[in-house]
CSV table of C-alpha atoms and ligand atoms in Angstrom, one decimal:
chain,number,residue,atom,x,y,z
Q,1,UNK,CA,73.7,88.4,48.5
Q,2,UNK,CA,70.2,89.0,47.3
Q,3,UNK,CA,68.6,86.3,49.5
Q,4,UNK,CA,70.4,86.8,52.8
Q,5,UNK,CA,68.6,88.7,55.5
Q,6,UNK,CA,70.0,92.2,55.9
Q,7,UNK,CA,71.8,92.7,59.2
Q,8,UNK,CA,70.2,95.8,60.6
Q,9,UNK,CA,72.8,97.7,62.7
Q,10,UNK,CA,71.4,100.9,64.0
Q,11,UNK,CA,71.7,103.3,61.2
Q,12,UNK,CA,73.3,106.7,61.7
Q,13,UNK,CA,71.4,109.3,59.5
Q,14,UNK,CA,73.6,111.2,57.0
Q,15,UNK,CA,72.5,114.6,58.3
Q,16,UNK,CA,74.9,117.2,59.3
Q,17,UNK,CA,74.4,120.4,61.3
Q,18,UNK,CA,75.0,123.8,59.9
Q,19,UNK,CA,78.2,124.1,62.0
Q,20,UNK,CA,79.5,120.7,60.7
Q,21,UNK,CA,78.8,121.7,57.1
Q,22,UNK,CA,80.8,124.9,57.5
Q,23,UNK,CA,83.6,123.0,59.2
Q,24,UNK,CA,83.7,120.4,56.4
Q,25,UNK,CA,84.1,123.0,53.6
Q,26,UNK,CA,86.7,125.0,55.6
Q,27,UNK,CA,88.7,121.8,56.1
Q,28,UNK,CA,88.7,121.2,52.4
Q,29,UNK,CA,89.8,124.8,51.7
Q,30,UNK,CA,92.7,124.3,54.2
Q,31,UNK,CA,93.8,121.1,52.4
Q,32,UNK,CA,93.8,122.9,49.0
Q,33,UNK,CA,96.0,125.7,50.5
Q,34,UNK,CA,98.9,123.2,51.1
Q,35,UNK,CA,100.7,122.9,47.8
Q,36,UNK,CA,101.5,119.2,47.7
Q,37,UNK,CA,102.7,119.4,44.2
Q,38,UNK,CA,104.5,116.4,42.4
Q,39,UNK,CA,106.7,117.6,39.6
Q,40,UNK,CA,108.5,114.3,39.0
Q,41,UNK,CA,109.2,111.2,41.0
Q,42,UNK,CA,112.3,112.9,42.4
Q,43,UNK,CA,110.8,116.4,42.7
Q,44,UNK,CA,108.0,116.4,45.3
Q,45,UNK,CA,107.1,119.3,47.6
Q,46,UNK,CA,108.2,117.4,50.7
Q,47,UNK,CA,107.7,120.4,53.0
Q,48,UNK,CA,104.0,120.6,51.9
Q,49,UNK,CA,103.6,116.8,52.2
Q,50,UNK,CA,104.9,116.9,55.8
Q,51,UNK,CA,102.6,119.9,56.5
Q,52,UNK,CA,99.7,117.9,55.1
Q,53,UNK,CA,100.3,115.1,57.6
Q,54,UNK,CA,100.2,117.6,60.4
Q,55,UNK,CA,97.0,119.2,58.9
Q,56,UNK,CA,95.0,116.0,58.9
Q,57,UNK,CA,95.9,115.3,62.5
Q,58,UNK,CA,94.6,118.8,63.4
Q,59,UNK,CA,91.3,118.7,61.5
Q,60,UNK,CA,90.4,115.1,62.2
Q,61,UNK,CA,91.3,114.6,65.9
Q,62,UNK,CA,88.8,111.9,66.5
Q,63,UNK,CA,90.2,109.7,63.7
Q,64,UNK,CA,93.7,109.9,65.2
Q,65,UNK,CA,92.6,109.2,68.8
Q,66,UNK,CA,90.2,106.4,68.3
Q,67,UNK,CA,91.5,103.2,69.9
Q,68,UNK,CA,90.3,100.8,67.1
Q,69,UNK,CA,92.1,102.9,64.4
Q,70,UNK,CA,95.8,102.3,63.7
Q,71,UNK,CA,97.6,105.1,61.8
Q,72,UNK,CA,100.9,104.6,60.1
Q,73,UNK,CA,103.1,106.8,57.9
Q,74,UNK,CA,104.5,104.8,54.9
Q,75,UNK,CA,107.2,105.9,52.5
Q,76,UNK,CA,107.7,109.1,54.6
Q,77,UNK,CA,104.6,110.9,53.5
Q,78,UNK,CA,101.8,108.4,52.7
Q,79,UNK,CA,99.3,107.4,55.3
Q,80,UNK,CA,97.6,104.1,56.0
Q,81,UNK,CA,94.7,103.8,58.4
Q,82,UNK,CA,93.5,100.4,59.6
Q,83,UNK,CA,90.0,100.7,61.0
Q,84,UNK,CA,89.3,97.5,63.0
Q,85,UNK,CA,85.7,96.3,62.7
Q,86,UNK,CA,83.9,94.3,65.3
Q,87,UNK,CA,83.2,91.2,63.1
Q,88,UNK,CA,86.5,89.6,62.0
Q,89,UNK,CA,84.6,87.1,59.8
Q,90,UNK,CA,83.9,89.9,57.3
Q,91,UNK,CA,86.6,90.5,54.7
Q,92,UNK,CA,88.0,94.0,54.9
Q,93,UNK,CA,87.9,96.6,52.0
Q,94,UNK,CA,90.0,99.7,51.3
Q,95,UNK,CA,89.3,103.3,50.3
Q,96,UNK,CA,92.0,105.1,48.3
Q,97,UNK,CA,92.8,108.7,47.6
Q,98,UNK,CA,96.0,110.7,46.9
Q,99,UNK,CA,97.6,113.7,48.6
Q,100,UNK,CA,99.7,115.0,45.7
Q,101,UNK,CA,98.5,117.3,42.9
Q,102,UNK,CA,99.9,118.3,39.6
Q,103,UNK,CA,101.5,121.8,39.3
Q,104,UNK,CA,99.3,124.8,38.7
Q,105,UNK,CA,100.9,128.0,37.4
Q,106,UNK,CA,98.8,131.1,38.4
Q,107,UNK,CA,98.1,132.1,34.8
Q,108,UNK,CA,94.5,131.9,33.6
Q,109,UNK,CA,93.0,131.1,37.0
Q,110,UNK,CA,90.2,133.3,38.3
Q,111,UNK,CA,91.6,132.9,41.8
Q,112,UNK,CA,95.1,131.7,42.8
Q,113,UNK,CA,95.2,127.9,42.5
Q,114,UNK,CA,96.4,127.3,46.0
Q,115,UNK,CA,94.1,129.8,47.7
Q,116,UNK,CA,91.1,127.5,48.3
Q,117,UNK,CA,88.9,130.6,47.8
Q,118,UNK,CA,85.1,130.2,47.6
Q,119,UNK,CA,83.4,132.1,44.8
Q,120,UNK,CA,79.7,131.8,43.9
Q,121,UNK,CA,79.3,128.5,45.8
Q,122,UNK,CA,82.4,126.9,44.4
Q,123,UNK,CA,85.7,126.1,46.2
Q,124,UNK,CA,88.5,126.8,43.7
Q,125,UNK,CA,91.9,125.2,43.6
Q,126,UNK,CA,94.3,122.5,42.4
Q,127,UNK,CA,93.1,119.2,43.9
Q,128,UNK,CA,89.4,120.1,44.4
Q,129,UNK,CA,88.4,117.3,42.0
Q,130,UNK,CA,91.8,115.4,41.7
Q,131,UNK,CA,91.8,114.3,44.5
Q,132,UNK,CA,91.7,116.1,47.8
Q,133,UNK,CA,87.9,116.0,47.6
Q,134,UNK,CA,88.1,112.2,48.0
Q,135,UNK,CA,90.8,112.3,50.6
Q,136,UNK,CA,89.2,114.9,52.8
Q,137,UNK,CA,85.8,113.4,52.1
Q,138,UNK,CA,86.9,110.0,53.4
Q,139,UNK,CA,88.5,111.3,56.6
Q,140,UNK,CA,85.7,113.8,57.1
Q,141,UNK,CA,83.0,111.1,56.9
Q,142,UNK,CA,84.9,108.9,59.3
Q,143,UNK,CA,85.4,111.8,61.7
Q,144,UNK,CA,81.6,112.5,61.6
Q,145,UNK,CA,80.8,108.8,62.1
Q,146,UNK,CA,83.1,108.4,65.0
Q,147,UNK,CA,81.7,111.5,66.7
Q,148,UNK,CA,78.4,109.8,66.5
Q,149,UNK,CA,79.9,106.7,68.3
Q,150,UNK,CA,80.0,104.6,65.2
Q,151,UNK,CA,81.8,101.2,65.4
Q,152,UNK,CA,82.2,99.4,62.1
Q,153,UNK,CA,81.4,95.7,61.8
Q,154,UNK,CA,83.6,95.3,58.7
Q,155,UNK,CA,87.2,96.3,59.0
Q,156,UNK,CA,88.6,98.7,56.4
Q,157,UNK,CA,91.7,100.4,55.3
Q,158,UNK,CA,92.3,104.0,54.1
Q,159,UNK,CA,95.4,104.4,52.0
Q,160,UNK,CA,96.4,108.0,51.1
Q,161,UNK,CA,99.3,107.9,48.6
Q,162,UNK,CA,101.6,110.9,48.3
Q,163,UNK,CA,103.0,110.4,44.7
Q,164,UNK,CA,100.1,109.2,42.6
Q,165,UNK,CA,100.7,111.8,40.0
Q,166,UNK,CA,104.2,110.6,39.4
Q,167,UNK,CA,103.5,106.8,39.4
Q,168,UNK,CA,102.9,106.0,43.0
Q,169,UNK,CA,106.2,104.0,43.5
Q,170,UNK,CA,107.0,105.4,47.0
Q,171,UNK,CA,103.4,105.7,48.2
Q,172,UNK,CA,100.8,103.2,47.0
Q,173,UNK,CA,103.4,100.6,45.9
Q,174,UNK,CA,104.9,100.6,49.4
Q,175,UNK,CA,101.6,100.4,51.2
Q,176,UNK,CA,100.6,97.5,48.9
Q,177,UNK,CA,103.9,95.7,49.8
Q,178,UNK,CA,103.3,96.3,53.5
Q,179,UNK,CA,99.7,94.9,53.4
Q,180,UNK,CA,100.9,91.9,51.3
Q,181,UNK,CA,103.6,91.2,53.9
Q,182,UNK,CA,100.9,91.2,56.5
Q,183,UNK,CA,98.8,88.7,54.5
Q,184,UNK,CA,95.9,91.1,53.9
Q,185,UNK,CA,93.4,90.2,51.2
Q,186,UNK,CA,90.7,92.6,50.5
Q,187,UNK,CA,87.1,92.2,49.4
Q,188,UNK,CA,87.4,95.2,47.2
Q,189,UNK,CA,89.0,98.6,46.7
Q,190,UNK,CA,87.4,102.0,45.8
Q,191,UNK,CA,89.5,104.7,44.2
Q,192,UNK,CA,89.0,107.8,42.0
Q,193,UNK,CA,88.8,107.6,38.2
Q,194,UNK,CA,85.1,107.7,37.2
Q,195,UNK,CA,82.1,109.9,37.9
Q,196,UNK,CA,78.5,110.6,37.2
Q,197,UNK,CA,79.0,111.6,33.6
Q,198,UNK,CA,76.9,114.5,32.3
Q,199,UNK,CA,77.0,115.6,28.7
Q,200,UNK,CA,79.9,113.4,27.5
Q,201,UNK,CA,78.1,111.2,25.0
Q,202,UNK,CA,76.3,113.0,22.1
Q,203,UNK,CA,72.6,112.1,22.0
Q,204,UNK,CA,72.5,110.9,25.6
Q,205,UNK,CA,69.9,112.9,27.5
Q,206,UNK,CA,70.5,112.1,31.1
Q,207,UNK,CA,73.5,111.8,33.3
Q,208,UNK,CA,74.5,108.3,34.3
Q,209,UNK,CA,76.9,106.9,36.9
Q,210,UNK,CA,79.8,104.9,35.6
Q,211,UNK,CA,81.7,102.6,38.1
Q,212,UNK,CA,84.9,101.7,36.3
Q,213,UNK,CA,85.8,98.0,36.6
Q,214,UNK,CA,89.0,98.2,34.5
Q,215,UNK,CA,91.7,100.8,34.0
Q,216,UNK,CA,93.5,101.3,30.8
Q,217,UNK,CA,97.3,100.6,30.8
Q,218,UNK,CA,99.9,103.1,29.9
Q,219,UNK,CA,103.3,103.4,28.2
Q,220,UNK,CA,105.4,106.5,28.3
Q,221,UNK,CA,107.7,105.9,25.3
Q,222,UNK,CA,110.7,108.0,24.5
Q,223,UNK,CA,111.7,108.0,20.8
Q,224,UNK,CA,115.2,109.2,20.1
Q,225,UNK,CA,117.1,109.9,16.9
Q,226,UNK,CA,120.9,110.5,16.9
Q,227,UNK,CA,122.6,112.0,13.9
Q,228,UNK,CA,125.9,113.8,13.2
Q,229,UNK,CA,125.8,117.4,14.4
Q,230,UNK,CA,127.1,120.2,12.1
Q,231,UNK,CA,126.8,123.7,10.6
Q,232,UNK,CA,123.2,124.6,9.5
Q,233,UNK,CA,124.6,126.4,6.3
Q,234,UNK,CA,125.1,123.0,4.6
Q,235,UNK,CA,122.5,120.7,6.1
Q,236,UNK,CA,122.2,117.0,5.3
Q,237,UNK,CA,119.1,115.8,3.5
Q,238,UNK,CA,117.6,114.6,6.8
Q,239,UNK,CA,118.2,115.9,10.4
Q,240,UNK,CA,117.5,114.2,13.7
Q,241,UNK,CA,114.5,116.6,14.1
Q,242,UNK,CA,113.1,115.8,10.6
Q,243,UNK,CA,113.4,112.0,11.1
Q,244,UNK,CA,111.8,112.1,14.5
Q,245,UNK,CA,109.0,114.5,13.4
Q,246,UNK,CA,108.1,112.2,10.6
Q,247,UNK,CA,108.1,109.2,13.0
Q,248,UNK,CA,105.8,110.8,15.5
Q,249,UNK,CA,103.6,112.1,12.8
Q,250,UNK,CA,103.1,108.6,11.5
Q,251,UNK,CA,102.1,107.5,15.0
Q,252,UNK,CA,99.6,110.3,15.3
Q,253,UNK,CA,98.1,109.7,11.9
Q,254,UNK,CA,97.8,105.9,12.4
Q,255,UNK,CA,95.4,105.2,15.2
Q,256,UNK,CA,95.8,101.9,17.0
Q,257,UNK,CA,93.1,99.3,16.1
Q,258,UNK,CA,89.5,99.7,17.3
Q,259,UNK,CA,89.1,97.0,20.0
Q,260,UNK,CA,85.4,97.5,20.7
Q,261,UNK,CA,84.3,94.0,21.8
Q,262,UNK,CA,82.6,92.3,24.6
Q,263,UNK,CA,84.0,94.2,27.5
Q,264,UNK,CA,82.5,96.7,30.0
Q,265,UNK,CA,82.0,99.4,27.3
Q,266,UNK,CA,79.6,97.2,25.3
Q,267,UNK,CA,77.8,96.3,28.5
Q,268,UNK,CA,77.5,100.0,29.5
Q,269,UNK,CA,76.1,100.9,26.0
Q,270,UNK,CA,73.5,98.2,26.1
Q,271,UNK,CA,72.4,99.4,29.6
Q,272,UNK,CA,72.2,102.9,28.2
Q,273,UNK,CA,70.3,102.0,25.0
Q,274,UNK,CA,66.9,103.2,26.1
Q,275,UNK,CA,68.4,106.6,27.0
Q,276,UNK,CA,69.0,107.4,23.4
Q,277,UNK,CA,66.5,108.3,20.8
Q,278,UNK,CA,65.9,106.4,17.5
Q,279,UNK,CA,67.9,105.0,15.7
Q,280,UNK,CA,70.8,104.9,18.2
Q,281,UNK,CA,68.6,103.0,20.8
Q,282,UNK,CA,67.9,100.4,18.1
Q,283,UNK,CA,71.6,100.0,17.3
Q,284,UNK,CA,72.6,99.7,21.0
Q,285,UNK,CA,69.9,97.2,21.8
Q,286,UNK,CA,70.8,95.0,18.9
Q,287,UNK,CA,74.5,94.8,19.2
Q,288,UNK,CA,74.6,91.3,17.7
Q,289,UNK,CA,73.7,93.0,14.4
Q,290,UNK,CA,75.0,96.6,14.7
Q,291,UNK,CA,78.3,96.1,16.6
Q,292,UNK,CA,80.5,97.2,13.7
Q,293,UNK,CA,78.4,100.3,13.2
Q,294,UNK,CA,78.4,101.1,16.9
Q,295,UNK,CA,82.2,100.7,17.1
Q,296,UNK,CA,82.6,103.2,14.2
Q,297,UNK,CA,80.2,105.7,15.8
Q,298,UNK,CA,82.2,105.5,19.0
Q,299,UNK,CA,85.3,106.7,17.1
Q,300,UNK,CA,83.6,110.0,16.1
Q,301,UNK,CA,83.9,111.7,19.5
Q,302,UNK,CA,87.3,112.0,21.2
Q,303,UNK,CA,86.0,110.8,24.6
Q,304,UNK,CA,84.2,107.7,23.3
Q,305,UNK,CA,87.1,107.1,21.0
Q,306,UNK,CA,89.3,106.7,24.0
Q,307,UNK,CA,87.0,103.9,25.2
Q,308,UNK,CA,87.4,101.7,22.1
Q,309,UNK,CA,91.1,101.9,21.4
Q,310,UNK,CA,94.6,102.4,22.7
Q,311,UNK,CA,95.2,106.2,22.3
Q,312,UNK,CA,98.4,107.8,21.1
Q,313,UNK,CA,99.3,111.2,22.5
Q,314,UNK,CA,102.4,113.1,21.6
Q,315,UNK,CA,103.2,115.0,24.8
Q,316,UNK,CA,106.9,116.2,24.6
Q,317,UNK,CA,109.4,117.1,21.9
Q,318,UNK,CA,112.9,118.3,22.6
Q,319,UNK,CA,115.8,119.1,20.3
Q,320,UNK,CA,118.2,121.8,19.3
Q,321,UNK,CA,120.7,124.0,21.1
Q,322,UNK,CA,121.2,127.0,18.8
Q,323,UNK,CA,119.6,128.5,15.7
Q,324,UNK,CA,122.5,127.6,13.4
Q,325,UNK,CA,123.5,124.1,14.8
Q,326,UNK,CA,122.1,120.9,13.3
Q,327,UNK,CA,121.4,119.0,16.6
Q,328,UNK,CA,122.9,115.6,17.3
Q,329,UNK,CA,119.8,114.4,19.3
Q,330,UNK,CA,116.1,114.7,19.0
Q,331,UNK,CA,113.7,113.2,21.6
Q,332,UNK,CA,110.0,112.9,21.9
Q,333,UNK,CA,107.6,111.3,24.4
Q,334,UNK,CA,104.6,109.5,23.3
Q,335,UNK,CA,101.9,108.6,25.9
Q,336,UNK,CA,99.8,105.6,25.1
Q,337,UNK,CA,96.7,104.6,27.0
Q,338,UNK,CA,96.3,100.9,26.4
Q,339,UNK,CA,92.8,99.4,25.8
Q,340,UNK,CA,92.0,96.5,28.2
Q,341,UNK,CA,92.1,94.0,25.3
Q,342,UNK,CA,95.8,94.8,24.5
Q,343,UNK,CA,99.1,94.6,26.3
Q,344,UNK,CA,102.2,96.7,26.6
Q,345,UNK,CA,104.1,94.3,24.4
Q,346,UNK,CA,101.4,94.3,21.7
Q,347,UNK,CA,101.3,98.1,21.6
Q,348,UNK,CA,105.1,98.4,21.4
Q,349,UNK,CA,105.1,96.0,18.5
Q,350,UNK,CA,102.4,98.0,16.7
Q,351,UNK,CA,104.2,101.3,17.3
Q,352,UNK,CA,107.5,99.9,15.9
Q,353,UNK,CA,105.7,98.7,12.8
Q,354,UNK,CA,104.1,102.1,12.3
Q,355,UNK,CA,107.3,104.0,12.8
Q,356,UNK,CA,109.2,101.5,10.6
Q,357,UNK,CA,112.5,103.3,10.8
Q,358,UNK,CA,115.5,101.7,12.5
Q,359,UNK,CA,117.1,105.1,13.0
Q,360,UNK,CA,114.4,105.8,15.7
Q,361,UNK,CA,115.3,104.2,19.0
Q,362,UNK,CA,112.6,103.2,21.5
Q,363,UNK,CA,113.1,103.6,25.2
Q,364,UNK,CA,110.2,102.6,27.5
Q,365,UNK,CA,110.2,105.1,30.4
Q,366,UNK,CA,107.4,103.3,32.3
Q,367,UNK,CA,104.6,101.0,31.4
Q,368,UNK,CA,101.6,99.2,32.9
Q,369,UNK,CA,99.4,96.6,31.4
Q,370,UNK,CA,95.6,97.4,31.6
Q,371,UNK,CA,94.1,96.1,34.9
Q,372,UNK,CA,91.9,93.0,34.7
Q,373,UNK,CA,88.2,93.5,34.6
Q,374,UNK,CA,86.6,93.4,38.1
Q,375,UNK,CA,83.3,91.6,38.6
Q,376,UNK,CA,80.1,93.7,38.4
Q,377,UNK,CA,77.5,90.9,38.7
Q,378,UNK,CA,74.9,90.6,41.5
Q,379,UNK,CA,77.5,88.9,43.7
Q,380,UNK,CA,80.2,91.6,43.4
Q,381,UNK,CA,80.2,93.2,46.8
Q,382,UNK,CA,82.1,96.4,46.0
Q,383,UNK,CA,80.1,97.1,42.8
Q,384,UNK,CA,76.8,96.4,44.5
Q,385,UNK,CA,77.6,98.6,47.5
Q,386,UNK,CA,78.5,101.4,45.2
Q,387,UNK,CA,75.3,100.9,43.2
Q,388,UNK,CA,73.2,100.9,46.3
Q,389,UNK,CA,74.8,104.0,47.7
Q,390,UNK,CA,74.5,105.9,44.4
Q,391,UNK,CA,70.8,105.1,44.3
Q,392,UNK,CA,70.4,106.4,47.9
Q,393,UNK,CA,72.5,109.6,47.6
Q,394,UNK,CA,71.7,110.4,43.9
Q,395,UNK,CA,68.1,109.1,43.6
Q,396,UNK,CA,67.7,111.1,40.4
Q,397,UNK,CA,70.3,108.8,38.7
Q,398,UNK,CA,68.5,105.9,37.0
Q,399,UNK,CA,71.5,104.2,35.5
Q,400,UNK,CA,74.7,102.8,37.0
Q,401,UNK,CA,76.9,101.1,34.4
Q,402,UNK,CA,80.3,99.3,34.6
Q,403,UNK,CA,83.0,101.0,32.5
Q,404,UNK,CA,86.6,101.4,31.6
Q,405,UNK,CA,88.7,104.1,33.2
Q,406,UNK,CA,90.7,106.1,30.7
Q,407,UNK,CA,93.1,107.6,33.2
Q,408,UNK,CA,95.7,105.9,35.5
Q,409,UNK,CA,95.2,105.6,39.3
Q,410,UNK,CA,97.0,104.3,42.3
Q,411,UNK,CA,94.7,101.3,42.3
Q,412,UNK,CA,97.0,99.6,39.8
Q,413,UNK,CA,99.4,99.0,42.6
Q,414,UNK,CA,96.9,96.9,44.6
Q,415,UNK,CA,96.2,94.1,42.1
Q,416,UNK,CA,97.9,91.7,44.4
Q,417,UNK,CA,95.4,92.3,47.2
Q,418,UNK,CA,92.0,91.9,45.5
Q,419,UNK,CA,90.1,91.0,42.4
Q,420,UNK,CA,87.6,93.8,42.9
Q,421,UNK,CA,88.9,97.3,42.0
Q,422,UNK,CA,86.2,99.9,41.5
Q,423,UNK,CA,86.8,103.4,40.4
Q,424,UNK,CA,84.1,106.0,41.3
Q,425,UNK,CA,84.1,109.5,42.6
Q,426,UNK,CA,80.6,110.5,43.7
Q,427,UNK,CA,80.4,113.7,41.8
Q,428,UNK,CA,78.8,115.0,38.6
Q,429,UNK,CA,81.4,115.6,35.9
Q,430,UNK,CA,80.6,117.7,32.8
Q,431,UNK,CA,83.1,118.1,29.9
Q,432,UNK,CA,83.8,121.6,31.0
Q,433,UNK,CA,84.7,120.4,34.5
Q,434,UNK,CA,86.8,117.6,33.0
Q,435,UNK,CA,88.9,120.3,31.3
Q,436,UNK,CA,89.7,121.8,34.7
Q,437,UNK,CA,91.3,118.6,35.9
Q,438,UNK,CA,95.1,119.2,35.5
Q,439,UNK,CA,93.9,122.4,33.8
Q,440,UNK,CA,92.8,125.9,35.0
Q,441,UNK,CA,90.0,126.8,37.4
Q,442,UNK,CA,89.7,123.3,38.9
Q,443,UNK,CA,86.8,123.7,41.4
Q,444,UNK,CA,84.0,121.8,43.2
Q,445,UNK,CA,80.7,123.2,44.4
Q,446,UNK,CA,80.2,123.3,48.1
Q,447,UNK,CA,77.0,121.3,47.6
Q,448,UNK,CA,78.8,118.7,45.6
Q,449,UNK,CA,81.4,118.3,48.3
Q,450,UNK,CA,78.7,117.9,50.9
Q,451,UNK,CA,77.1,115.2,48.8
Q,452,UNK,CA,80.5,113.5,48.5
Q,453,UNK,CA,80.8,113.4,52.3
Q,454,UNK,CA,77.3,112.1,52.6
Q,455,UNK,CA,78.0,109.4,50.0
Q,456,UNK,CA,81.1,108.1,51.9
Q,457,UNK,CA,79.3,108.4,55.2
Q,458,UNK,CA,76.5,106.1,53.9
Q,459,UNK,CA,78.9,103.8,52.0
Q,460,UNK,CA,80.9,103.0,55.1
Q,461,UNK,CA,77.7,102.0,56.9
Q,462,UNK,CA,76.4,100.1,53.9
Q,463,UNK,CA,79.6,98.0,53.9
Q,464,UNK,CA,78.6,96.7,57.3
Q,465,UNK,CA,75.5,95.1,55.8
Q,466,UNK,CA,74.7,93.0,52.8
Q,467,UNK,CA,73.8,95.2,49.9
Q,468,UNK,CA,70.1,95.5,49.1
Q,469,UNK,CA,69.1,93.8,45.9
Q,470,UNK,CA,69.0,96.3,43.2
Q,471,UNK,CA,66.4,96.1,40.4
Q,472,UNK,CA,67.8,95.8,36.9
Q,473,UNK,CA,66.9,98.4,34.3
Q,474,UNK,CA,64.0,96.4,32.9
Q,475,UNK,CA,62.5,96.1,36.4
Q,476,UNK,CA,62.6,99.9,37.0
K,501,LIG,C1,81.2,107.3,28.7
K,501,LIG,C2,81.8,108.4,29.3
K,501,LIG,C3,83.3,108.3,29.4
K,501,LIG,C4,83.8,109.6,29.8
K,501,LIG,C5,85.2,109.6,29.9
K,501,LIG,C6,85.6,110.9,30.4
K,501,LIG,C7,87.0,110.9,30.8
K,501,LIG,C8,87.2,111.5,32.1
K,501,LIG,C9,87.4,110.5,33.2
K,501,LIG,C10,88.0,110.9,34.3
K,501,LIG,C11,88.6,112.2,34.4
K,501,LIG,C12,89.0,112.7,35.7
K,501,LIG,C13,90.1,112.0,36.2
K,501,LIG,C14,90.5,112.3,37.6
K,501,LIG,C15,91.5,111.3,38.0
K,501,LIG,C16,92.8,111.6,37.3
K,501,LIG,C17,93.9,110.6,37.6
K,501,LIG,C18,95.1,111.0,36.9
K,501,LIG,O1,95.4,112.2,36.7
K,501,LIG,N1,96.0,110.1,36.7
K,501,LIG,C19,97.3,110.4,36.1
K,501,LIG,C20,98.3,109.5,36.7
K,501,LIG,C21,99.6,109.7,36.2
K,501,LIG,C22,100.5,108.6,36.6
K,501,LIG,C23,101.9,108.9,36.3
K,501,LIG,N2,102.2,109.3,35.0
K,501,LIG,C24,97.2,110.1,34.6
K,501,LIG,O2,96.3,109.3,34.2
K,501,LIG,O3,97.9,110.7,33.8
K,502,ZN,ZN1,94.0,111.7,40.7
K,503,ZN,ZN1,95.7,113.7,38.4
C-alpha cells in the first residue's frame, strides 16, 4: 500500500454550511426522540422501530433516491444499503451501526431520555453515544456526499441492526446470512466499540485513539439451585439461597487468570510507553523484562483489569416468594467477558471448578467466543484507513493503537464475511461519559457529533484511494 501511487479522485472538502450543521443536529435529535428500546429478544418496541424506518427515509431523501444505492429491509426492522462503486475491482467494505437502545427510565436524568433536548451545547438522550450517533452520522455523511454529486469508486454496505442490544439474532445475523448467500466477501468492517480514550489510564497524560482489533467473548450463565421448600420456622441447615449465594460469592472472589500476553494490549502499551513518566515508561518499553510487573499493574484499575482477564460480573439474582417460605429455587446470572486468549469452554470449566458444588446447576443462556485478532500492520486496509482519517480529523491525537474491545457488538455476526473487523467510534470518551452509556444523562456535544460526521465523510472518500503511508511513532 505504501508504495502505490495514490489515485487522486477530486476531493470533496469536509466543510458544511451553517444550514447543514443545524439540519444534522436536528436530525440526530429526531432520531433520539424515537424510543427504539430493546428489552429482551422478544420484547422490542416494534412501533418505534417501524417509525425509525420512516424517519430515515424522510431525513435522508437523497440516500433513498440515488440510483446506485440499493435499500433493503431485513428481519422486518433492520436496514441494508448497498452502495455500488464505479470500480468493481476494489473489494467492498461495510459500516455498521444499530438502531435499538437499552431502556432508560426517567429517574436521574436532567432532561427526559427520549426528548433529544439540547442543553449547553450537548444533545441529551438514550442512544446519543450508543449508537444513534454512528447510525445518523453514517447516513448524514452519505447524504451530504451525494448532494455534492459524489460517486464512490469502492462499493460499500451500510448495515443497521435493530436488535444489537439483545444479541442481534434477527438483525445483524440475518443481514450476514443474506450477504453470505450472495457470495459477498468484505475487505473490512467498521463498527462501534472503541473511542479516543481520555483519562482512562492512570498516569497517561494525553488522549489516544484505540482501534479495537478484537472483541472479548461473552457468556451469560444461569446458576440454579433447587432444594425442598418448607416452613421458615424450622429451616434446614442450608437453603437454595444460601447455597447459591456462596457459589456466586466464590466466583466473584476468585478472578479468572491474568492472560496478559502478546496480544493487542501489549502492543498498545508499548506504543504508549513514551506517554508515561518514569518509571512506567521504562517498564512499558522493556516488556521483555517487566511483563510480569506490567501485568500486575494492569490489575489495579478496573478498566485496565478488564483488558487482561476474563471478567466475572454477577448481574441478576432471583429467589423467594414470601417472607416465611423457604424457596424451592434460587437463580443467578453471571456475565463473563472472555479474554481473547480463552474460549467459552475453558471459562465454563474454570467456573465449574471455582463453584465446586454439584448442587449448583449450570445453564448457558448465550455465549460467544472472543473474535479473532484482525490485522493492524501496514497492509491492513481498514486499520490504515481509520488511522489516516483519525490523523486528518483529530490532528491533535498523536497515537493510534490497536486494542481489545471489552463490550460486545454486532460485528461478531460478520466473522464469515471478513478477517478485518475494526471497532472505532470517532469520539472522545472520558470515564464520566462512559458511565452515561446504558446509564443516566447519556449525551453528545454538538461539536463532537459534527466531527463524527466529518470523520465518516472523509473516511468514505479515503476508502476510494490507497491509504497514505503513516509514520510510526519513532518517526513522528
Ligand atoms: C485502554 C483504555 C481501555 C478503555 C476501556 C473502556 C471501556 C469502554 C469501552 C467502550 C464503552 C462504550 C461502549 C459502547 C458500545 C456498547 C456496546 C454494548 O452495549 N454492547 C452490549 C451488547 C449486549 C449484547 C446482548 N447481551 C454489551 O456488551 O453488553
Ligand atoms: Zn452499541
Ligand atoms: Zn449498548
